mmCIF file of C-alpha atoms and ligand atoms in Angstrom:
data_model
loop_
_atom_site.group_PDB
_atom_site.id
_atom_site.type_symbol
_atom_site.label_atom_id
_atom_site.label_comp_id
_atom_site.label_asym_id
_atom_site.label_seq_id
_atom_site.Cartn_x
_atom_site.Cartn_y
_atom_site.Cartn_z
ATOM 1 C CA UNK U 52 56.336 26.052 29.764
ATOM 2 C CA UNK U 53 56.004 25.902 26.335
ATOM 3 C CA UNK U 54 56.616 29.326 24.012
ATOM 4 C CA UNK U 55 53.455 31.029 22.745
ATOM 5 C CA UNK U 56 53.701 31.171 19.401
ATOM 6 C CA UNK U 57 52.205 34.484 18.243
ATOM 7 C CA UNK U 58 53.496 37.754 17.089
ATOM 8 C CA UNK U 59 53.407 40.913 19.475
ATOM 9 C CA UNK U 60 52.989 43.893 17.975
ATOM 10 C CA UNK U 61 53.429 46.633 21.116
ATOM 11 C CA UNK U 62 54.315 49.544 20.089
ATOM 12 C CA UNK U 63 53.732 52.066 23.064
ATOM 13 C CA UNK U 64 51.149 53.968 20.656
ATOM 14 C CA UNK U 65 49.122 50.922 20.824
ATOM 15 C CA UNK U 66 50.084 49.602 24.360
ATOM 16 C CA UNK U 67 48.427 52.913 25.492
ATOM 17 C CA UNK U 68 45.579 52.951 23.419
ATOM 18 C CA UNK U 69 44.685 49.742 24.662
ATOM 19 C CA UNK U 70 45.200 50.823 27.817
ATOM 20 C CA UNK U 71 42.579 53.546 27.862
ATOM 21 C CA UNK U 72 40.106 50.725 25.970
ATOM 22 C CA UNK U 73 40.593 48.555 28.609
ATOM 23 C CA UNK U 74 39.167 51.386 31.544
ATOM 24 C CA UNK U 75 36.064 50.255 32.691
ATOM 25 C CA UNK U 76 35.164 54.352 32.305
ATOM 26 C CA UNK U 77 36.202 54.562 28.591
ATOM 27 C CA UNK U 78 32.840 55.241 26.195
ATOM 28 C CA UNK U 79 31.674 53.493 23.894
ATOM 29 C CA UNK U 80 32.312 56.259 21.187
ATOM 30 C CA UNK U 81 36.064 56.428 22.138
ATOM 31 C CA UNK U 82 36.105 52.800 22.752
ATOM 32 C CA UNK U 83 35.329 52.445 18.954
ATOM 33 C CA UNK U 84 37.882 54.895 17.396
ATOM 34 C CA UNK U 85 40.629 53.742 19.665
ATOM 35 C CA UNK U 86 39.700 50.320 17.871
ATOM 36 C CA UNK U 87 40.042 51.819 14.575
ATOM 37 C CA UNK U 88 43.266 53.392 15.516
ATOM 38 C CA UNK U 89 45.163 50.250 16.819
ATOM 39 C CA UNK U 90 43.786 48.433 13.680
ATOM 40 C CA UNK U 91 45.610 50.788 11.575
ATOM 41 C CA UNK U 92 48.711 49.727 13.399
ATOM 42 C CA UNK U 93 48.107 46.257 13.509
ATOM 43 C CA UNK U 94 47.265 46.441 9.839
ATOM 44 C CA UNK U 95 50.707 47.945 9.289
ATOM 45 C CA UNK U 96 52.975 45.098 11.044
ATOM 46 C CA UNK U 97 50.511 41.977 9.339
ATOM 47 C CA UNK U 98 50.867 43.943 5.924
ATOM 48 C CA UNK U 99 54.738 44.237 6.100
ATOM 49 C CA UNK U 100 55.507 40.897 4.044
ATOM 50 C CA UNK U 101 53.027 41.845 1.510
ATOM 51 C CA UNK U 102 54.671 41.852 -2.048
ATOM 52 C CA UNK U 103 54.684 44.412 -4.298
ATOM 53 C CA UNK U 104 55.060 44.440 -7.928
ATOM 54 C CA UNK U 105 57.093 47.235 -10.432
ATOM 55 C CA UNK U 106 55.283 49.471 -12.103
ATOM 56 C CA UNK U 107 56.383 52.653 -14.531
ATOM 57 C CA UNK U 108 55.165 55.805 -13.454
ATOM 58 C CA UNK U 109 55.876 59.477 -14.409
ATOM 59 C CA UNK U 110 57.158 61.486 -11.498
ATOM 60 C CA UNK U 111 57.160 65.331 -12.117
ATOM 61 C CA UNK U 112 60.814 65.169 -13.198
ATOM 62 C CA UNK U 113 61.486 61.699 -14.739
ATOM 63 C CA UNK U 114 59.804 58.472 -15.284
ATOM 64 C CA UNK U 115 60.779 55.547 -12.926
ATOM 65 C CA UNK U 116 59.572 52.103 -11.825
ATOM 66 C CA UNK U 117 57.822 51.922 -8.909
ATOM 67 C CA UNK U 118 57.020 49.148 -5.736
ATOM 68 C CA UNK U 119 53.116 49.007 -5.754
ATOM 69 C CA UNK U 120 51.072 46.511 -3.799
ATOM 70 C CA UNK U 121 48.089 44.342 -5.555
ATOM 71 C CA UNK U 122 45.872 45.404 -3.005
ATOM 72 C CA UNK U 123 43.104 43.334 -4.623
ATOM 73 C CA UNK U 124 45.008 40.360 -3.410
ATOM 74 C CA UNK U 125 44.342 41.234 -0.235
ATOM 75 C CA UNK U 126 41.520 39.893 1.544
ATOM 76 C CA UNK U 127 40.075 41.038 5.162
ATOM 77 C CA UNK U 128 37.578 38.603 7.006
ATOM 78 C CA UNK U 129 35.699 39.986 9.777
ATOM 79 C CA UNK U 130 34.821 37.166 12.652
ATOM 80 C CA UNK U 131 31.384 38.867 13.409
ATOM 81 C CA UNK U 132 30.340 40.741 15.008
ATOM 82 C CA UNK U 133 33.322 42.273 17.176
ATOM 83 C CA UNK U 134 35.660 41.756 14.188
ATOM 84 C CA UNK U 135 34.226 44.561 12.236
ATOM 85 C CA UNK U 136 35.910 47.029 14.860
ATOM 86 C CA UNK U 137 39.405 45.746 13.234
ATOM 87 C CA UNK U 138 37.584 45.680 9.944
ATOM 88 C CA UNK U 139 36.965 49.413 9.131
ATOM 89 C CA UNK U 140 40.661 50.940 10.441
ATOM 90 C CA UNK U 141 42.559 48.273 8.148
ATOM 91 C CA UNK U 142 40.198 49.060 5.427
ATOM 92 C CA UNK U 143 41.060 52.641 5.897
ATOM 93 C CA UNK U 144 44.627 51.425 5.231
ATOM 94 C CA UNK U 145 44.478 49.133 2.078
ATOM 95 C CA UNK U 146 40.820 50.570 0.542
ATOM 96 C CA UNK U 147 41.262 48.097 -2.926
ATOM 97 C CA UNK U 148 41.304 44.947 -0.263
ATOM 98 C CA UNK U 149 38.530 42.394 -0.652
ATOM 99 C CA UNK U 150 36.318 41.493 2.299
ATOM 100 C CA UNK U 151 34.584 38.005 4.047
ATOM 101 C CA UNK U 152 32.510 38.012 6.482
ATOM 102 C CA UNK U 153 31.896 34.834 9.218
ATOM 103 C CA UNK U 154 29.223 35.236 11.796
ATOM 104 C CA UNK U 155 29.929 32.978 14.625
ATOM 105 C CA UNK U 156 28.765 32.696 18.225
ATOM 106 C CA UNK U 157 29.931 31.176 21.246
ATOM 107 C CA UNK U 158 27.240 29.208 22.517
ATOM 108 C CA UNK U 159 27.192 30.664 26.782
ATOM 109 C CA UNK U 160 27.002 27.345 27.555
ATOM 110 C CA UNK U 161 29.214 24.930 26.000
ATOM 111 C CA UNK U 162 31.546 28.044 24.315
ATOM 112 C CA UNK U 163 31.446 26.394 21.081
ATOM 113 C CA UNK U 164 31.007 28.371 18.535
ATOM 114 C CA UNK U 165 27.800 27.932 16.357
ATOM 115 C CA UNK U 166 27.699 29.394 12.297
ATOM 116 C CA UNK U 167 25.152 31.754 11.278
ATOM 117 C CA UNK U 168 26.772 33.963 8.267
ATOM 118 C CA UNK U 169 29.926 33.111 5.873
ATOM 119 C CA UNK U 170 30.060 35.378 3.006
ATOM 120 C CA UNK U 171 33.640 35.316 0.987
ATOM 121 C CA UNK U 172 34.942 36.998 -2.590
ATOM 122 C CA UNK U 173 35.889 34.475 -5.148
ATOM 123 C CA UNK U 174 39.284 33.296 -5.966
ATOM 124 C CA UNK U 175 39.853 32.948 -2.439
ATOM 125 C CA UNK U 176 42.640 30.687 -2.875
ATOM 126 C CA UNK U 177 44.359 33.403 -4.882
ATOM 127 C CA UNK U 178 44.427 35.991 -1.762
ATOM 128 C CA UNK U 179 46.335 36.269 1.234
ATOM 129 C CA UNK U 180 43.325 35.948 3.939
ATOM 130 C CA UNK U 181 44.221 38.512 7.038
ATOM 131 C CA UNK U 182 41.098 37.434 9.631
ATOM 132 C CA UNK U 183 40.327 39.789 12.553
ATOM 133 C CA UNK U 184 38.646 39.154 15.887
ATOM 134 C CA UNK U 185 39.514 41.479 18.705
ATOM 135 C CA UNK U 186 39.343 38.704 21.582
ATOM 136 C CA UNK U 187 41.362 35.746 21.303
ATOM 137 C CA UNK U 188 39.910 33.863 24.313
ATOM 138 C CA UNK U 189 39.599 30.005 24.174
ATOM 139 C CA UNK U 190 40.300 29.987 20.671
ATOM 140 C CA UNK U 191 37.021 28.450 19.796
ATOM 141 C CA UNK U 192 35.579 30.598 17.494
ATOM 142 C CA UNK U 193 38.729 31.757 15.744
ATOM 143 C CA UNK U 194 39.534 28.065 14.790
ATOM 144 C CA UNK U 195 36.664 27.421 13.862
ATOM 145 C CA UNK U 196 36.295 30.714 11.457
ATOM 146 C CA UNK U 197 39.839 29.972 9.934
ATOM 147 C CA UNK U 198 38.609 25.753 9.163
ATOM 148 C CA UNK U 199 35.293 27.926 7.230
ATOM 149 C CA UNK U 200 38.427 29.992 5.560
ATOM 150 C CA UNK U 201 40.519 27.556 4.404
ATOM 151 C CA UNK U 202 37.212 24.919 3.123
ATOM 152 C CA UNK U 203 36.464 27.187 1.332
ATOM 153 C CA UNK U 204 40.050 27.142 -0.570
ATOM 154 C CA UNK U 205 42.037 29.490 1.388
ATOM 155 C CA UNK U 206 46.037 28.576 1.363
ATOM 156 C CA UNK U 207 47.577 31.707 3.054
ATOM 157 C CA UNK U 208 45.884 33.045 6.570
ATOM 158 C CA UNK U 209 47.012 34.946 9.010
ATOM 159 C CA UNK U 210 44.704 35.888 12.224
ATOM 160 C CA UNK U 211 45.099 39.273 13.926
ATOM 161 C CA UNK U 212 43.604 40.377 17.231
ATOM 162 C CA UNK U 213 43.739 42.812 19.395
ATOM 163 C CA UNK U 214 44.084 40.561 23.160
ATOM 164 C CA UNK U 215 44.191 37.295 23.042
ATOM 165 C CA UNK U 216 44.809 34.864 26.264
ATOM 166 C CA UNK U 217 47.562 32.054 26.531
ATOM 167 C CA UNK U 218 44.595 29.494 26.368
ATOM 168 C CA UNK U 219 43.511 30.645 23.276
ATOM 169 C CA UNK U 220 47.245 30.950 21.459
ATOM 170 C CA UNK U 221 47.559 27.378 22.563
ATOM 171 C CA UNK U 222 44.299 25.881 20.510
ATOM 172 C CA UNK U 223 44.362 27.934 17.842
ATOM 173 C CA UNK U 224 47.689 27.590 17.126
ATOM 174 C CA UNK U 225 47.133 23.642 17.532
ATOM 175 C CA UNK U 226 44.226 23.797 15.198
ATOM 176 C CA UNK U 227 46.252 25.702 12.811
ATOM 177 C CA UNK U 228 49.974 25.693 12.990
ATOM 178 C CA UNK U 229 50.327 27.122 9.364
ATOM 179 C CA UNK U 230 48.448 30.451 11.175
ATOM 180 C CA UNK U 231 50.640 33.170 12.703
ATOM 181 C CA UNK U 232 48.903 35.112 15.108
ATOM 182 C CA UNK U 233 49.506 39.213 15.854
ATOM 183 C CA UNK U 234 48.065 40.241 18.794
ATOM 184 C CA UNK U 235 48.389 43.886 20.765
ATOM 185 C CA UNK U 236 48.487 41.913 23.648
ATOM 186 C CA UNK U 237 49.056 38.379 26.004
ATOM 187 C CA UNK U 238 46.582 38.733 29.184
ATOM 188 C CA UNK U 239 46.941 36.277 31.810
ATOM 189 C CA UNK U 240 44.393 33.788 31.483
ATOM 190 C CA UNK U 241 40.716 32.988 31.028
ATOM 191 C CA UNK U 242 37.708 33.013 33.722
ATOM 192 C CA UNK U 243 35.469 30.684 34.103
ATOM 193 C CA UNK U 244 33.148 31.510 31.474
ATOM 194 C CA UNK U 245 35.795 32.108 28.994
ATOM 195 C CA UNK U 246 36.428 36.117 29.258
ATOM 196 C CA UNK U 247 40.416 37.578 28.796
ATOM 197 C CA UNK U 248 41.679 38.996 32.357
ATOM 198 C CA UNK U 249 42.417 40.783 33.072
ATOM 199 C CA UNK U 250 40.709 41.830 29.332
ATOM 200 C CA UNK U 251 38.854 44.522 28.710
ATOM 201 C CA UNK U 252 35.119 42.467 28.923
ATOM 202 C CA UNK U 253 32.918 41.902 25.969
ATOM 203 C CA UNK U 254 34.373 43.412 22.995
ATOM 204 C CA UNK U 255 31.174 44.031 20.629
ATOM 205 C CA UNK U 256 28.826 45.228 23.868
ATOM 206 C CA UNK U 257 31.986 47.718 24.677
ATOM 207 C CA UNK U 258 31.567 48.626 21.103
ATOM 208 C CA UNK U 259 28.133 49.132 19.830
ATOM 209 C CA UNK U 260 26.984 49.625 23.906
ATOM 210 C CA UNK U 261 24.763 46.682 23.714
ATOM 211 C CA UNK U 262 25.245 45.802 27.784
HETATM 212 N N1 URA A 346 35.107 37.812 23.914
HETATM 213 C C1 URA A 346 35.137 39.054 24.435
HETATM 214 O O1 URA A 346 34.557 39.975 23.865
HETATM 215 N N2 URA A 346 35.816 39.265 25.561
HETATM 216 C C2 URA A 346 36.474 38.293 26.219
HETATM 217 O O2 URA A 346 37.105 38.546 27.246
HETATM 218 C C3 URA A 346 36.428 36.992 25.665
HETATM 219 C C4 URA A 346 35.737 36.773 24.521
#
């Protein structure tokens, strides 16, 4: 078997916050802010390479130089719609950071993903480009939104989710081997119409209640 090459950030905060997401009983309202939550942590492992520069500052006893990051460097993109649930808690964390949006859905039948929205800041080639999609399933639509990311000048990506499947590690990390992947989370496999199991079902209906 080949290794899965993806970075798993499971921390028992988030392994049981993800647990309660997961129950089939678990509200949308808590469903949403135990997104939130987990993105803060996931926000916290993808930022830890994140350089910071010196800068002088005046403490109340002495001046000093201090490690700052260029937060404006930073650059969020929200795989829509689902992704915004990762969006808002790592926003929380790094408020200067620019965002992207790409709107994307998986056709039911043939699961290939079919554009409708791509919105990015300039100078995107400048940024480091941190995308977010809860679901990792076949990989489809992630690929797909990174290819949109780096045409449109992107050089540094990385792709966080929350679960993502071994199917979907595989392709994506095929598509784009330059990519690393943090996920909360390796489920077993895929069903037949490409959902996580043992998952936690459809990510945006579980989180705006739309099923
Ligand atoms: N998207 C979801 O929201 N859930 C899955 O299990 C797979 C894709």
């Amino acid at each position: 078997m080949t290794k899965l090459k993806a970075i798993l950030v499971d921390h028992p905060l988030i392994q049981h916050k993800l647990s309660i997401m997961r129950d089939l009983t678990t509200p949308t309202s808590k469903f949403r802010q135990l997104l939130r939550e987990i993105s803060l942590l996931l926000a916290y492992e993808v930022c830890r390479d994140l350089e910071t520069e010196l800068v002088d500052i005046r403490t109340p006893l002495e001046t000093m130089s201090a490690p700052k990051l260029e937060g404006k460097k930073l650059c969020f993109i929200s795989i829509l719609r689902a992704g915004n649930g990762l969006l808002d808690g790592m926003l929380d964390l790094v408020p200067p950071a620019r965002v992207g949006h790409v709107g994307l859905y998986r056709d039911p039948k043939t699961l290939i993903p079919v554009e409708y929205y791509l919105k990015l800041p300039e100078k995107i080639e400048d940024r480091l480009c941190i995308a977010v999609d809860p679901m990792l399933a076949t990989g489809n639509s992630a690929a797909a939104a990174v290819q949109r990311i780096k045409d449109a000048g992107a050089k540094r990506i990385k792709f966080v989710c929350l679960l993502a499947a071994p199917e979907g590690i595989e392709a994506f990390s095929d598509s784009h081997p330059d990519v690393t992947i943090y996920t909360a989370a390796i489920d077993r496999k895929l069903n037949d119409h490409g959902y996580i199991l043992p998952g936690l079902g459809d990510a945006g209906d579980r989180m705006y209640g739309t099923k």
